[in-house]
XYZ file of C-alpha atoms in Angstrom:
781
model
C 2.178 -22.443 35.474
C 1.310 -19.305 36.628
C 1.764 -16.002 34.827
C 2.714 -12.976 36.931
C 2.080 -9.177 35.964
C 4.321 -6.297 36.603
C 2.464 -2.943 36.233
C 4.930 -0.014 35.528
C 3.738 3.456 36.323
C 5.938 6.845 35.382
C 5.519 9.331 37.976
C 5.850 12.962 37.204
C 9.694 13.481 37.776
C 10.348 10.575 35.297
C 7.912 11.747 32.711
C 9.476 15.506 32.742
C 13.089 14.138 32.427
C 12.375 11.885 29.594
C 10.042 14.535 27.854
C 12.945 16.730 27.761
C 15.465 13.792 26.387
C 13.138 12.690 23.695
C 12.716 16.710 22.607
C 8.641 16.236 23.026
C 6.589 19.341 22.397
C 4.254 20.469 24.858
C 1.806 23.286 24.960
C 2.799 26.727 26.122
C -0.165 29.231 24.692
C -3.513 28.529 22.991
C -3.359 28.783 19.036
C -4.799 32.077 18.307
C -4.215 31.678 14.541
C -7.942 32.127 12.977
C -9.344 28.813 11.660
C -10.575 28.374 7.704
C -13.592 30.408 6.957
C -16.566 28.301 6.674
C -18.139 28.253 2.995
C -21.683 28.306 2.325
C -21.404 24.660 0.795
C -20.243 23.222 3.934
C -23.784 21.972 4.870
C -23.237 19.408 2.024
C -20.898 17.723 4.287
C -22.757 17.926 7.449
C -24.034 14.302 7.235
C -20.527 13.161 7.019
C -19.339 14.575 10.088
C -18.490 13.829 13.727
C -19.106 15.734 16.854
C -16.632 18.405 17.457
C -15.569 16.738 20.732
C -14.606 13.653 18.879
C -12.894 15.100 16.000
C -10.925 17.808 18.192
C -10.282 16.441 21.791
C -8.141 19.156 22.651
C -7.727 22.395 22.060
C -4.704 23.871 19.370
C -1.764 25.046 21.082
C 1.372 26.759 20.352
C 4.174 24.072 21.579
C 7.799 23.842 22.425
C 10.333 21.273 23.329
C 9.914 20.513 26.896
C 12.165 21.773 29.668
C 12.254 20.873 33.184
C 13.637 24.147 34.023
C 10.924 26.254 32.262
C 7.875 24.179 33.621
C 5.867 27.314 34.590
C 5.964 28.320 31.048
C 3.908 25.209 29.955
C 0.259 25.052 30.706
C 0.352 22.739 33.352
C -3.453 22.441 34.663
C -3.209 19.138 35.860
C 0.155 16.747 36.181
C -1.942 13.700 35.663
C -3.465 14.900 32.321
C -0.654 17.005 31.037
C 0.965 14.184 29.188
C -1.217 12.447 27.029
C -1.531 8.478 27.203
C 0.397 7.937 24.030
C 3.082 9.926 25.161
C 3.108 8.253 28.674
C 3.403 4.797 26.956
C 5.867 5.896 24.837
C 8.248 7.108 27.404
C 7.769 4.087 29.558
C 8.761 1.785 26.655
C 11.655 4.044 25.882
C 13.085 3.609 29.270
C 12.172 -0.321 29.226
C 14.280 -0.874 25.988
C 17.070 0.746 27.547
C 16.983 -0.786 30.963
C 20.233 -2.850 31.624
C 19.764 -6.118 33.590
C 23.282 -7.895 33.597
C 26.638 -8.459 31.706
C 27.688 -11.135 29.565
C 31.417 -11.466 28.404
C 32.228 -8.181 29.500
C 29.208 -6.620 27.405
C 26.099 -4.879 28.997
C 22.655 -6.833 28.275
C 19.732 -4.535 28.311
C 16.221 -4.242 26.933
C 12.869 -5.623 27.562
C 13.092 -6.774 23.913
C 15.832 -9.275 24.581
C 14.012 -10.662 27.585
C 11.000 -11.190 25.515
C 13.104 -12.888 22.723
C 14.920 -15.498 25.721
C 11.343 -16.103 27.224
C 11.775 -13.958 30.466
C 8.642 -11.959 30.040
C 5.868 -12.686 27.341
C 4.821 -9.642 26.547
C 5.219 -5.807 27.143
C 2.197 -3.576 26.426
C 0.306 -0.736 27.307
C -3.165 -0.919 29.002
C -6.271 -0.030 27.161
C -8.148 2.660 29.190
C -11.533 0.874 29.402
C -13.853 -1.730 27.890
C -14.763 -0.856 24.302
C -18.149 -1.589 24.630
C -19.045 0.408 27.848
C -17.590 3.255 29.818
C -15.156 2.838 32.671
C -16.547 2.992 36.299
C -14.065 5.604 37.391
C -15.664 8.841 36.548
C -11.783 10.348 35.881
C -11.358 7.980 32.907
C -11.562 9.644 29.488
C -13.174 6.209 28.096
C -11.259 7.409 24.640
C -11.373 3.513 23.640
C -15.080 3.410 24.036
C -15.529 6.915 21.904
C -13.236 5.446 19.092
C -15.263 2.167 19.349
C -18.460 4.019 19.060
C -17.769 6.779 16.560
C -15.102 4.759 14.419
C -14.832 1.222 14.705
C -18.293 0.352 13.946
C -19.503 -0.299 10.323
C -22.935 1.518 10.447
C -20.254 5.037 10.470
C -18.662 4.096 7.428
C -20.062 7.157 6.092
C -18.288 9.464 8.476
C -15.232 11.129 8.812
C -12.630 9.470 11.085
C -11.688 11.288 14.268
C -7.837 11.376 13.279
C -7.061 13.621 16.226
C -8.376 11.092 18.638
C -6.638 8.293 17.066
C -3.464 10.287 17.356
C -4.256 10.843 20.929
C -4.628 7.412 21.727
C -2.542 5.112 19.433
C 0.220 7.787 18.652
C 1.069 9.607 15.430
C 2.351 6.423 13.363
C -1.050 4.961 13.333
C -2.743 8.337 12.766
C -0.610 8.835 9.672
C -1.934 5.484 8.195
C -5.680 5.916 8.898
C -5.200 9.394 7.472
C -3.449 8.398 4.393
C -5.917 5.219 3.820
C -8.886 7.863 4.123
C -7.280 10.427 1.641
C -6.528 7.213 -0.596
C -10.207 6.083 -0.402
C -11.628 9.683 -1.169
C -9.444 10.081 -4.308
C -10.656 6.854 -5.461
C -14.063 7.720 -5.426
C -13.487 10.199 -8.416
C -11.118 7.347 -10.178
C -14.414 4.830 -9.754
C -17.010 7.555 -11.055
C -14.824 8.066 -14.359
C -14.335 4.200 -14.664
C -17.911 3.442 -14.238
C -18.794 5.821 -16.830
C -16.208 4.409 -19.236
C -17.795 0.678 -18.479
C -21.134 2.024 -19.247
C -19.890 3.343 -22.613
C -18.391 0.062 -23.741
C -21.561 -1.679 -22.577
C -23.511 0.773 -24.950
C -21.389 0.001 -27.539
C -21.580 -3.811 -26.775
C -25.052 -3.778 -27.378
C -25.127 -1.790 -30.633
C -21.932 -3.525 -32.008
C -21.788 -6.768 -34.379
C -18.781 -8.673 -34.910
C -18.031 -10.284 -37.907
C -16.679 -13.203 -36.034
C -20.364 -13.950 -35.110
C -21.556 -13.916 -38.691
C -22.164 -17.393 -39.932
C -21.337 -16.343 -43.551
C -17.967 -14.907 -42.416
C -16.969 -16.161 -38.847
C -18.690 -19.382 -39.157
C -16.891 -19.898 -42.725
C -13.412 -19.558 -41.318
C -11.719 -22.603 -40.293
C -8.641 -21.798 -37.729
C -5.752 -23.725 -37.386
C -5.162 -26.342 -34.242
C -4.935 -24.673 -30.912
C -2.347 -27.563 -29.774
C -0.335 -30.150 -31.467
C -1.761 -33.595 -32.776
C -4.472 -34.010 -30.389
C -6.441 -30.623 -31.257
C -8.902 -30.391 -34.237
C -9.576 -27.531 -36.565
C -12.320 -25.289 -35.440
C -14.379 -22.351 -36.708
C -13.721 -18.774 -35.893
C -17.573 -17.956 -34.828
C -17.104 -20.397 -31.779
C -15.447 -17.543 -30.114
C -18.482 -15.089 -30.811
C -19.349 -14.391 -27.226
C -15.986 -13.822 -25.819
C -15.273 -11.817 -28.745
C -18.231 -9.530 -28.107
C -17.366 -9.271 -24.410
C -13.914 -8.311 -25.042
C -15.269 -5.049 -26.547
C -16.773 -3.921 -23.256
C -13.002 -2.943 -22.284
C -11.491 -3.144 -25.656
C -12.882 0.510 -26.682
C -11.605 4.243 -27.184
C -12.951 4.772 -23.772
C -10.250 2.582 -22.296
C -7.713 4.781 -24.001
C -9.111 7.775 -22.550
C -9.375 6.147 -18.815
C -5.877 5.183 -18.927
C -4.781 8.854 -19.791
C -7.015 9.868 -16.597
C -5.246 7.362 -14.166
C -1.910 8.414 -15.014
C -2.756 12.071 -14.295
C -4.993 10.747 -11.194
C -2.324 9.058 -9.698
C -0.206 12.339 -9.770
C -2.846 14.491 -8.431
C -3.298 11.634 -5.709
C 0.199 11.577 -4.729
C 0.468 15.784 -4.663
C -2.783 16.347 -2.715
C -1.136 13.574 -0.164
C 1.951 15.668 0.276
C -0.328 18.750 1.189
C -2.536 16.970 3.283
C 0.510 15.139 4.869
C 2.062 18.794 5.327
C -0.901 20.021 7.182
C -0.916 16.994 9.749
C 2.774 17.816 10.502
C 1.738 21.005 11.393
C -1.428 20.204 13.617
C 0.557 17.262 15.078
C 3.720 19.054 15.925
C 5.968 17.124 13.570
C 7.497 20.044 11.490
C 10.734 19.559 13.147
C 10.482 15.974 13.784
C 13.728 13.826 13.394
C 13.828 10.271 13.971
C 14.192 9.246 17.501
C 17.477 7.556 18.719
C 15.339 4.442 19.401
C 15.066 4.291 15.730
C 18.655 5.142 14.886
C 20.120 2.728 17.931
C 22.272 0.170 16.711
C 20.848 -3.450 16.520
C 22.350 -6.061 18.882
C 22.541 -8.383 15.883
C 24.826 -5.850 14.183
C 27.328 -5.626 16.576
C 27.421 -9.392 17.353
C 27.782 -10.594 13.769
C 29.875 -7.963 11.914
C 33.468 -9.097 12.211
C 35.116 -6.043 10.565
C 35.294 -2.615 12.407
C 35.253 0.763 10.840
C 35.214 4.157 12.732
C 32.596 6.212 12.401
C 33.769 10.060 11.216
C 30.916 11.764 12.863
C 30.849 9.955 16.350
C 34.604 8.585 16.268
C 32.808 5.246 17.473
C 34.419 1.871 16.348
C 31.278 0.074 14.717
C 30.801 -3.219 12.667
C 31.474 -3.539 9.029
C 29.010 -5.813 6.971
C 30.902 -8.727 5.077
C 30.726 -8.324 1.133
C 30.021 -12.157 0.873
C 26.346 -11.417 2.696
C 25.695 -8.648 0.298
C 26.281 -10.906 -3.175
C 24.666 -13.865 -1.777
C 21.296 -12.042 -0.745
C 21.101 -10.601 -4.203
C 21.742 -14.040 -5.838
C 18.966 -15.479 -3.523
C 16.453 -12.806 -4.623
C 17.155 -12.731 -8.413
C 16.631 -16.622 -8.340
C 13.593 -16.603 -6.538
C 12.008 -14.069 -8.951
C 12.933 -15.861 -12.240
C 11.811 -19.219 -10.538
C 8.571 -17.805 -9.871
C 8.012 -16.368 -13.203
C 8.975 -19.312 -15.345
C 6.833 -21.526 -12.701
C 3.628 -19.413 -13.693
C 4.367 -19.530 -17.359
C 4.991 -23.138 -17.464
C 1.632 -23.923 -15.529
C -0.056 -21.839 -18.038
C 1.306 -23.785 -21.181
C 0.787 -26.934 -19.667
C -2.945 -26.471 -18.760
C -3.526 -24.443 -22.087
C -2.773 -27.657 -23.946
C -4.849 -29.877 -21.893
C -7.831 -27.281 -22.179
C -7.464 -26.868 -25.773
C -7.185 -30.975 -26.450
C -10.409 -31.409 -23.980
C -12.597 -28.685 -24.989
C -12.058 -29.348 -28.828
C -12.801 -33.317 -28.791
C -15.344 -33.542 -26.015
C -18.911 -33.326 -27.217
C -20.542 -32.740 -23.787
C -18.860 -29.118 -23.581
C -19.898 -28.272 -27.156
C -22.655 -26.175 -24.996
C -20.352 -23.969 -23.351
C -17.694 -23.566 -25.943
C -19.083 -20.602 -26.976
C -18.888 -18.650 -23.594
C -15.736 -20.864 -22.488
C -12.909 -20.821 -24.984
C -9.625 -22.847 -24.273
C -8.007 -19.087 -24.012
C -10.489 -18.001 -21.432
C -10.713 -21.438 -19.418
C -6.759 -21.450 -19.156
C -7.200 -17.760 -17.662
C -9.949 -18.450 -15.220
C -8.252 -21.618 -14.029
C -5.022 -20.349 -13.873
C -6.442 -17.339 -12.009
C -8.060 -19.196 -9.518
C -4.878 -21.365 -8.985
C -2.538 -18.594 -9.147
C -4.595 -17.032 -6.238
C -4.024 -20.184 -4.013
C -0.532 -20.159 -5.156
C -0.043 -16.819 -4.010
C -1.425 -17.028 -0.598
C 0.468 -20.060 0.143
C 3.713 -18.181 -1.358
C 3.153 -15.181 0.806
C 4.001 -17.085 4.003
C 7.009 -18.472 2.384
C 8.015 -15.141 0.958
C 7.695 -13.316 4.349
C 9.866 -16.043 6.095
C 12.619 -15.527 3.027
C 12.614 -11.796 3.070
C 13.290 -11.734 6.761
C 15.825 -14.169 6.510
C 17.541 -12.264 3.589
C 17.210 -8.901 5.402
C 18.519 -10.414 8.793
C 21.399 -12.028 6.888
C 22.307 -8.333 5.294
C 22.691 -7.399 9.005
C 21.139 -3.759 8.839
C 22.770 -1.326 11.330
C 19.596 0.182 12.900
C 16.130 -0.692 13.442
C 14.907 1.918 11.085
C 17.337 0.552 8.241
C 16.132 -3.136 9.145
C 12.340 -1.874 8.474
C 13.351 -0.134 5.417
C 15.096 -3.103 3.885
C 12.447 -5.604 4.892
C 9.846 -3.185 3.298
C 11.635 -2.956 -0.226
C 12.273 -6.941 -0.101
C 8.733 -7.902 0.631
C 7.201 -5.280 -1.542
C 9.414 -6.903 -4.497
C 8.564 -10.362 -3.539
C 4.819 -9.558 -3.394
C 5.088 -7.400 -6.371
C 6.442 -10.731 -8.498
C 4.046 -12.765 -6.669
C 0.593 -10.899 -7.446
C 1.727 -9.262 -10.912
C 3.766 -11.778 -12.718
C 0.728 -13.810 -14.048
C -0.812 -10.379 -15.204
C 2.339 -9.205 -16.659
C 2.715 -12.579 -18.837
C -0.921 -12.328 -20.237
C -0.479 -8.617 -21.089
C 3.009 -8.699 -22.648
C 4.019 -12.009 -23.405
C 1.210 -14.244 -24.178
C 0.470 -14.452 -28.042
C 3.495 -12.395 -28.975
C 6.034 -15.108 -29.343
C 3.733 -18.040 -30.787
C 5.250 -18.290 -34.196
C 3.216 -19.837 -36.993
C 1.713 -22.996 -38.052
C 4.716 -25.281 -38.891
C 7.256 -23.358 -36.914
C 5.727 -22.959 -33.610
C 7.704 -21.548 -30.637
C 8.107 -23.791 -27.868
C 9.255 -23.085 -24.342
C 11.870 -25.780 -23.152
C 11.323 -27.675 -26.511
C 8.335 -29.159 -24.815
C 5.225 -26.732 -24.355
C 4.022 -24.648 -27.225
C 3.608 -21.166 -26.452
C -0.200 -19.905 -25.879
C -2.296 -18.127 -28.401
C -4.564 -15.204 -27.967
C -8.258 -15.284 -28.384
C -8.893 -13.863 -31.959
C -10.072 -10.808 -30.398
C -7.213 -10.086 -28.337
C -5.872 -10.727 -25.046
C -7.107 -8.017 -23.193
C -10.418 -10.141 -21.974
C -7.967 -12.573 -20.482
C -6.126 -9.924 -18.696
C -9.194 -8.530 -17.421
C -10.435 -12.193 -16.301
C -6.906 -12.666 -14.553
C -6.829 -8.925 -12.842
C -10.696 -9.395 -11.740
C -10.161 -12.883 -10.103
C -6.930 -12.004 -8.324
C -7.592 -8.424 -6.963
C -11.213 -9.519 -6.038
C -10.306 -12.881 -4.236
C -7.187 -10.945 -2.349
C -9.718 -8.284 -0.958
C -12.359 -10.764 -0.027
C -9.548 -13.221 1.448
C -7.598 -10.198 3.154
C -10.887 -8.848 4.997
C -12.061 -12.346 6.008
C -8.468 -13.020 7.538
C -8.283 -9.394 9.087
C -11.628 -9.813 10.969
C -11.814 -13.364 11.763
C -8.771 -14.692 12.546
C -7.956 -12.501 15.548
C -11.659 -12.948 16.870
C -11.241 -16.654 16.822
C -7.658 -16.633 18.771
C -9.461 -13.964 21.248
C -12.370 -16.170 21.759
C -10.281 -19.178 22.405
C -7.894 -17.556 24.748
C -10.598 -16.210 26.894
C -12.632 -19.303 27.468
C -11.148 -19.952 30.588
C -12.070 -16.387 31.910
C -15.412 -15.872 30.223
C -17.575 -16.047 33.445
C -15.227 -14.458 35.605
C -16.363 -11.374 37.376
C -14.824 -7.996 36.573
C -12.900 -7.695 39.524
C -11.245 -11.132 39.297
C -10.212 -10.648 35.356
C -8.270 -7.272 35.708
C -7.381 -4.932 32.565
C -3.702 -6.401 32.391
C -5.048 -9.989 31.943
C -7.898 -8.949 29.437
C -5.386 -7.128 27.405
C -2.690 -9.994 27.761
C -5.424 -12.315 26.336
C -5.907 -10.067 23.073
C -3.531 -10.337 19.935
C -0.196 -8.428 19.790
C -0.340 -5.962 17.303
C 3.546 -6.360 16.577
C 6.080 -4.009 15.369
C 5.128 -4.867 11.612
C 1.425 -4.546 12.263
C 1.231 -1.467 10.191
C 3.903 -2.492 7.638
C 1.200 -5.376 6.556
C -1.337 -2.906 6.309
C 0.309 -0.373 4.055
C 1.605 -3.639 2.028
C -1.776 -4.687 1.293
C -2.917 -1.214 0.150
C 0.092 -0.549 -2.093
C -0.592 -3.763 -3.666
C -4.148 -2.906 -4.357
C -2.799 0.282 -5.944
C -0.650 -1.253 -8.273
C -3.767 -3.263 -9.513
C -5.708 -0.202 -10.060
C -2.531 1.750 -12.043
C -0.434 -0.779 -13.430
C -3.396 -2.357 -15.419
C -6.417 -0.115 -15.721
C -6.381 -0.207 -19.209
C -7.702 -3.522 -19.023
C -10.329 -3.106 -16.409
C -12.056 0.295 -15.679
C -13.972 -1.049 -12.838
C -10.679 -1.503 -10.873
C -11.203 1.351 -8.979
C -14.594 0.935 -8.071
C -13.929 -2.389 -6.556
C -10.935 -0.775 -4.459
C -12.983 1.652 -3.331
C -15.698 -0.648 -1.948
C -13.162 -2.840 -0.251
C -11.209 0.351 1.471
C -14.689 1.599 2.775
C -14.845 -1.993 4.573
C -11.116 -1.906 5.378
C -11.158 1.335 7.257
C -13.831 -0.112 9.536
C -12.368 -3.703 9.665
C -8.585 -1.859 10.622
C -10.285 0.315 13.157
C -12.639 -2.507 14.732
C -9.913 -5.015 15.028
C -7.285 -2.610 16.571
C -9.692 -1.041 19.073
C -11.270 -4.452 20.026
C -9.025 -7.354 19.196
C -5.419 -6.179 19.619
C -3.475 -4.846 22.614
C -2.748 -1.457 22.585
C 0.133 -0.737 20.603
C 3.276 1.064 21.708
C 2.632 4.823 20.499
C 5.341 6.146 18.045
C 5.980 9.403 16.239
C 5.988 9.410 12.214
C 5.851 12.306 10.289
C 5.028 10.628 6.930
C 4.257 7.035 5.493
C 7.955 6.409 5.035
C 9.519 4.800 2.152
C 6.045 3.642 1.080
C 5.798 7.252 -0.430
C 8.814 6.207 -2.605
C 7.278 3.019 -3.780
C 4.168 4.925 -5.012
C 6.074 7.427 -6.773
C 7.546 4.519 -8.658
C 4.547 2.492 -9.425
C 2.916 5.936 -10.456
C 5.992 6.383 -13.309
C 5.643 2.507 -14.004
C 1.494 2.543 -14.278
C 1.791 5.173 -17.541
C 4.582 2.598 -19.256
C 2.417 -0.641 -18.852
C -0.872 1.015 -19.611
C 0.685 2.533 -23.041
C 2.045 -0.750 -23.768
C -1.281 -2.492 -22.766
C -3.107 -0.246 -25.294
C -0.693 -0.668 -27.915
C 0.243 -4.502 -27.725
C -2.726 -6.150 -25.691
C -5.867 -4.720 -26.958
C -6.670 -4.761 -30.426
C -7.446 -1.010 -30.890
C -4.157 -0.203 -32.976
C -4.582 -2.725 -35.597
C -8.086 -1.554 -35.871
C -7.223 2.002 -36.408
C -4.415 1.026 -38.871
C -6.970 -1.120 -40.825
C -9.583 1.826 -40.753
C -7.194 4.607 -41.991
C -4.789 2.764 -44.282
C -6.328 -0.497 -45.436
C -9.994 -0.163 -45.685
C -11.702 -0.556 -48.754
C -15.325 0.287 -48.343
C -16.169 3.764 -47.321
C -19.805 3.332 -46.231
C -18.371 0.669 -43.758
C -14.911 1.058 -43.088
C -14.291 -1.847 -40.722
C -15.882 -4.345 -43.065
C -13.458 -7.205 -43.561
C -11.207 -6.514 -40.752
C -11.548 -9.953 -39.321
C -10.404 -11.832 -42.584
C -7.869 -9.085 -43.175
C -6.011 -9.788 -39.620
C -5.954 -13.587 -40.449
C -3.258 -15.045 -42.405
C -3.694 -18.330 -44.325
C -1.572 -21.714 -43.806
C -1.457 -24.466 -46.031
C -2.350 -27.763 -43.930
C -0.027 -30.003 -46.008
C 2.950 -27.919 -44.908
C 2.507 -29.210 -41.187
C 5.315 -30.510 -39.474
C 4.634 -34.249 -38.139
C 4.682 -33.078 -34.653
C 2.460 -30.513 -35.234
C -0.216 -32.084 -37.492
C -3.399 -33.345 -36.196
C -4.301 -36.878 -35.968
C -7.586 -36.323 -38.046
C -9.074 -33.785 -40.820
C -12.879 -34.988 -40.782
C -13.347 -31.610 -43.317
C -10.626 -32.629 -45.858
C -9.477 -28.986 -45.289
C -6.690 -27.751 -47.239
C -6.187 -24.372 -45.414
C -6.453 -23.116 -41.876
C -6.390 -19.511 -40.797
C -4.344 -18.223 -37.938
C -3.944 -14.886 -36.292
C -0.942 -12.954 -37.784
C 0.002 -10.781 -40.790
C 2.009 -12.986 -43.276
C 2.090 -13.593 -46.648
C -0.001 -16.650 -47.937
C 1.655 -20.045 -49.072
C 1.449 -19.324 -52.563
C 3.578 -15.836 -52.122
C 7.136 -15.862 -53.184
C 7.619 -14.577 -49.362
C 5.370 -17.071 -48.132
C 5.137 -17.267 -44.177
C 6.875 -13.912 -43.748
C 5.730 -10.786 -42.118
C 3.810 -8.576 -44.608
C 4.315 -4.672 -44.831
C 1.130 -4.395 -42.962
C 2.652 -5.869 -39.932
C 5.328 -3.275 -40.008
C 2.891 -0.481 -40.300
C 1.128 -1.563 -37.245
C 4.436 -2.281 -35.280
C 5.237 1.297 -36.498
C 1.842 2.643 -35.265
C 2.407 0.819 -31.926
C 5.594 2.373 -30.985
C 4.637 5.724 -32.286
C 1.205 5.187 -29.812
C 3.667 4.240 -26.874
C 6.110 7.553 -27.417
C 3.234 9.741 -27.915
C 0.862 8.472 -24.775
C 4.073 8.357 -22.681
C 5.245 11.902 -23.315
C 1.902 13.418 -23.215
C 1.249 11.862 -20.003
C 4.637 12.556 -18.486
C 4.429 16.170 -19.550
C 0.928 16.597 -17.965
C 2.113 14.790 -14.874
C 5.208 16.786 -14.196
C 3.539 19.982 -15.235
C 0.807 19.272 -12.674
C 3.289 18.350 -10.109
C 5.302 21.472 -10.811
C 1.796 23.494 -10.278
C 0.943 22.103 -6.876
C 3.038 22.967 -4.018
C 3.789 20.293 -1.677
C 3.425 22.740 1.298
C 0.184 24.664 1.179
C 0.805 28.685 1.363
C -1.280 29.125 4.458
C 0.426 26.117 6.508
C 3.733 27.791 5.631
C 2.560 31.096 6.870
C 1.086 29.307 9.863
C 4.614 27.543 10.463
C 6.386 30.962 10.211
C 3.786 32.524 12.752
C 4.080 29.794 15.176
C 7.895 30.030 15.134
C 8.035 33.760 15.469
C 5.247 33.731 18.708
C 7.132 30.428 20.318
C 10.485 32.729 19.995
C 8.562 35.573 21.475
C 7.358 33.714 24.239
C 10.506 32.167 25.237
C 12.328 35.579 24.944
C 10.021 37.379 27.125
C 9.734 34.515 29.753
C 13.782 34.308 29.730
C 13.755 38.039 29.905
C 11.470 37.719 33.121
C 13.561 35.299 34.680
C 16.625 37.348 34.238
C 14.794 40.707 35.734
C 13.643 38.611 38.684
C 17.079 37.075 39.064
C 18.464 40.937 39.183
C 16.059 41.769 41.728
C 16.946 39.213 44.135
C 20.528 39.998 43.658
C 19.717 43.948 44.451
C 17.681 42.849 47.571
C 20.711 40.584 48.717
C 23.160 43.445 48.060
C 20.985 45.805 49.984
C 20.930 43.893 53.343
C 24.527 42.952 53.125
C 25.095 46.705 53.528
C 22.796 47.313 56.618
C 24.928 48.878 59.205
C 25.414 47.242 62.666
C 23.280 49.961 64.187
C 20.472 49.082 61.933
C 20.560 52.032 59.784
C 21.037 52.121 55.954
C 24.155 53.394 54.317
C 22.342 55.086 51.503
C 25.463 55.925 49.850
C 26.485 52.529 49.177
C 22.677 51.769 48.072
C 21.377 55.016 46.173
C 18.443 53.709 44.601
C 16.716 52.072 47.889
């Protein structure tokens, strides 16, 4: 029932040996390249800055890969501090992952990971350097954890810059790159949030000044609409949707079109400027010539154990296993089946709920007071959004297990390949999970309804949903707001409270123990494990948010503002839990955000297409413009008569028995529905009018023009902005030149020293037996 701890320390000889093996760059000379010149406006950023000792805990050096034979070349002031803590724990973990401990069936068994998996060890982790709320008693301790907590992890410091160099020094480059990306993403969101807020204010002003025909009793109050569901639903008056129609104009206006184009350009600027920021970090953190470590390229034991077919590697000439084709085919079938099942389930749920709400809200007198604010369409969107959010949270757990199962079934060769494949699968599942309902409302709802007497049904049972008379944009906004805000709130609560509760419960027995009886190793053991996929979930959360603010931003200009407020909190929550609630992760190198960069690029391109389709097919902007320029008959009030023009007429006697309402208390002979079809007395009754085709042509033309304009601007901006800044290129070249010069001078000095020693030895060999020197044999002595 006891837990035994084994503390591992790497002496100087081990550190120098493996620093050479891992090709770790160490300082050889202090950087003499001048820093950027201070601008007169730098005082504006003064309130947001941290002390210099926190931002840059170490001087900047020229570095070179470490070599044991050239130790005097490096700036070694103290052997105990020459290697940073992150480098030391990375070396120790590298050794532990390769340490053999036995053989089984002629194969060597090795690695701490395998011993943890089989229960021999419960955990393996590097130690924190001190308590996060107070400094260590040892005056030699650097107290970096305490500094990170005081200057970075506390929420009152939310407006301060992040000490990225200190984060990198304590946690390693991989975690440092994540926080650098998150901070840069948050900074760029500020500009998108400002523009989005201005567009929303424009819609608010327009909302106050705008008077819709739907709300006028003489127009909307006299228009009788066809039932929203079969048999159980009654006829209803158009002005019952007055409030929702007015609110839809908050987002369905010309400012939304401008914002959609702006976000298409913003996302390009974000990705291009991040590449430049990343290039600077690569130079500052000595990652310019970084290649994936052998630890990441190491073959997984599962790969060698499960692969029955063998193939010789043309590079290494080593025979390795080959994956079975059956597993590849099976995993794609599983993935596609799950995606299709998820989308159909969401649609079927909405159709069933929509019919129920339409019947209840039309026939229940108690709901009459709120019918103006909550139409059946909006009620369906609100309830479906909340329930869909709950289902999303449940399915996340399921999708994670399925993604891991499918990835294991693929048997990836290396750990690096395993993580990349798992990332793609998890993102694909999450993409479907979070966005399927938004895609349905934006691109499918109300598009395949049919018309009274010939409605379209799904599985011959559920009648397809109709959009609100003012369009589906307000429903898409509602869906997006609930899912996005709910995910962010729930995510922060889960990230902050769950590890804190688990740690509180785990420390309950040792809470009253004195410090000398509750050592650092025990305290850290009671903390939560960050895990190999800890950063993976952080990236995934932010990339899903990135999709919300880019793919559907045309329907909700305030999405970047919500994301900005969440990310300000997210940075502090992530830093707080990493500093106080988790064991110290093993340091790892990374020169970029990896495969997430490709995912962000793909979503940036897709966002242009989705926003163009949202403006064209989901909003009511194009039909209004076509009416304004082609069908308006009154010059003084061009939009007068638009509502009546956008509604077609249906003769009630033409209803089929399965569609006909049970009651017709008003003895109506006709009803209206949202479409462009000929009236019942026309020779082409119930077929699409020419105006329908004009509007469709205008929508397609708008999509083509908007996509081409935005894509041309995007690619031009990407071409204009180089990925690596010119000053960084110059610094890299100068550092390489100076490093080569230093190494050359060092080798030349060693050669001269060796030659001098050789000549001295030769001189003494020529000394005659009587003690005199033969000057003829040693002329220069």
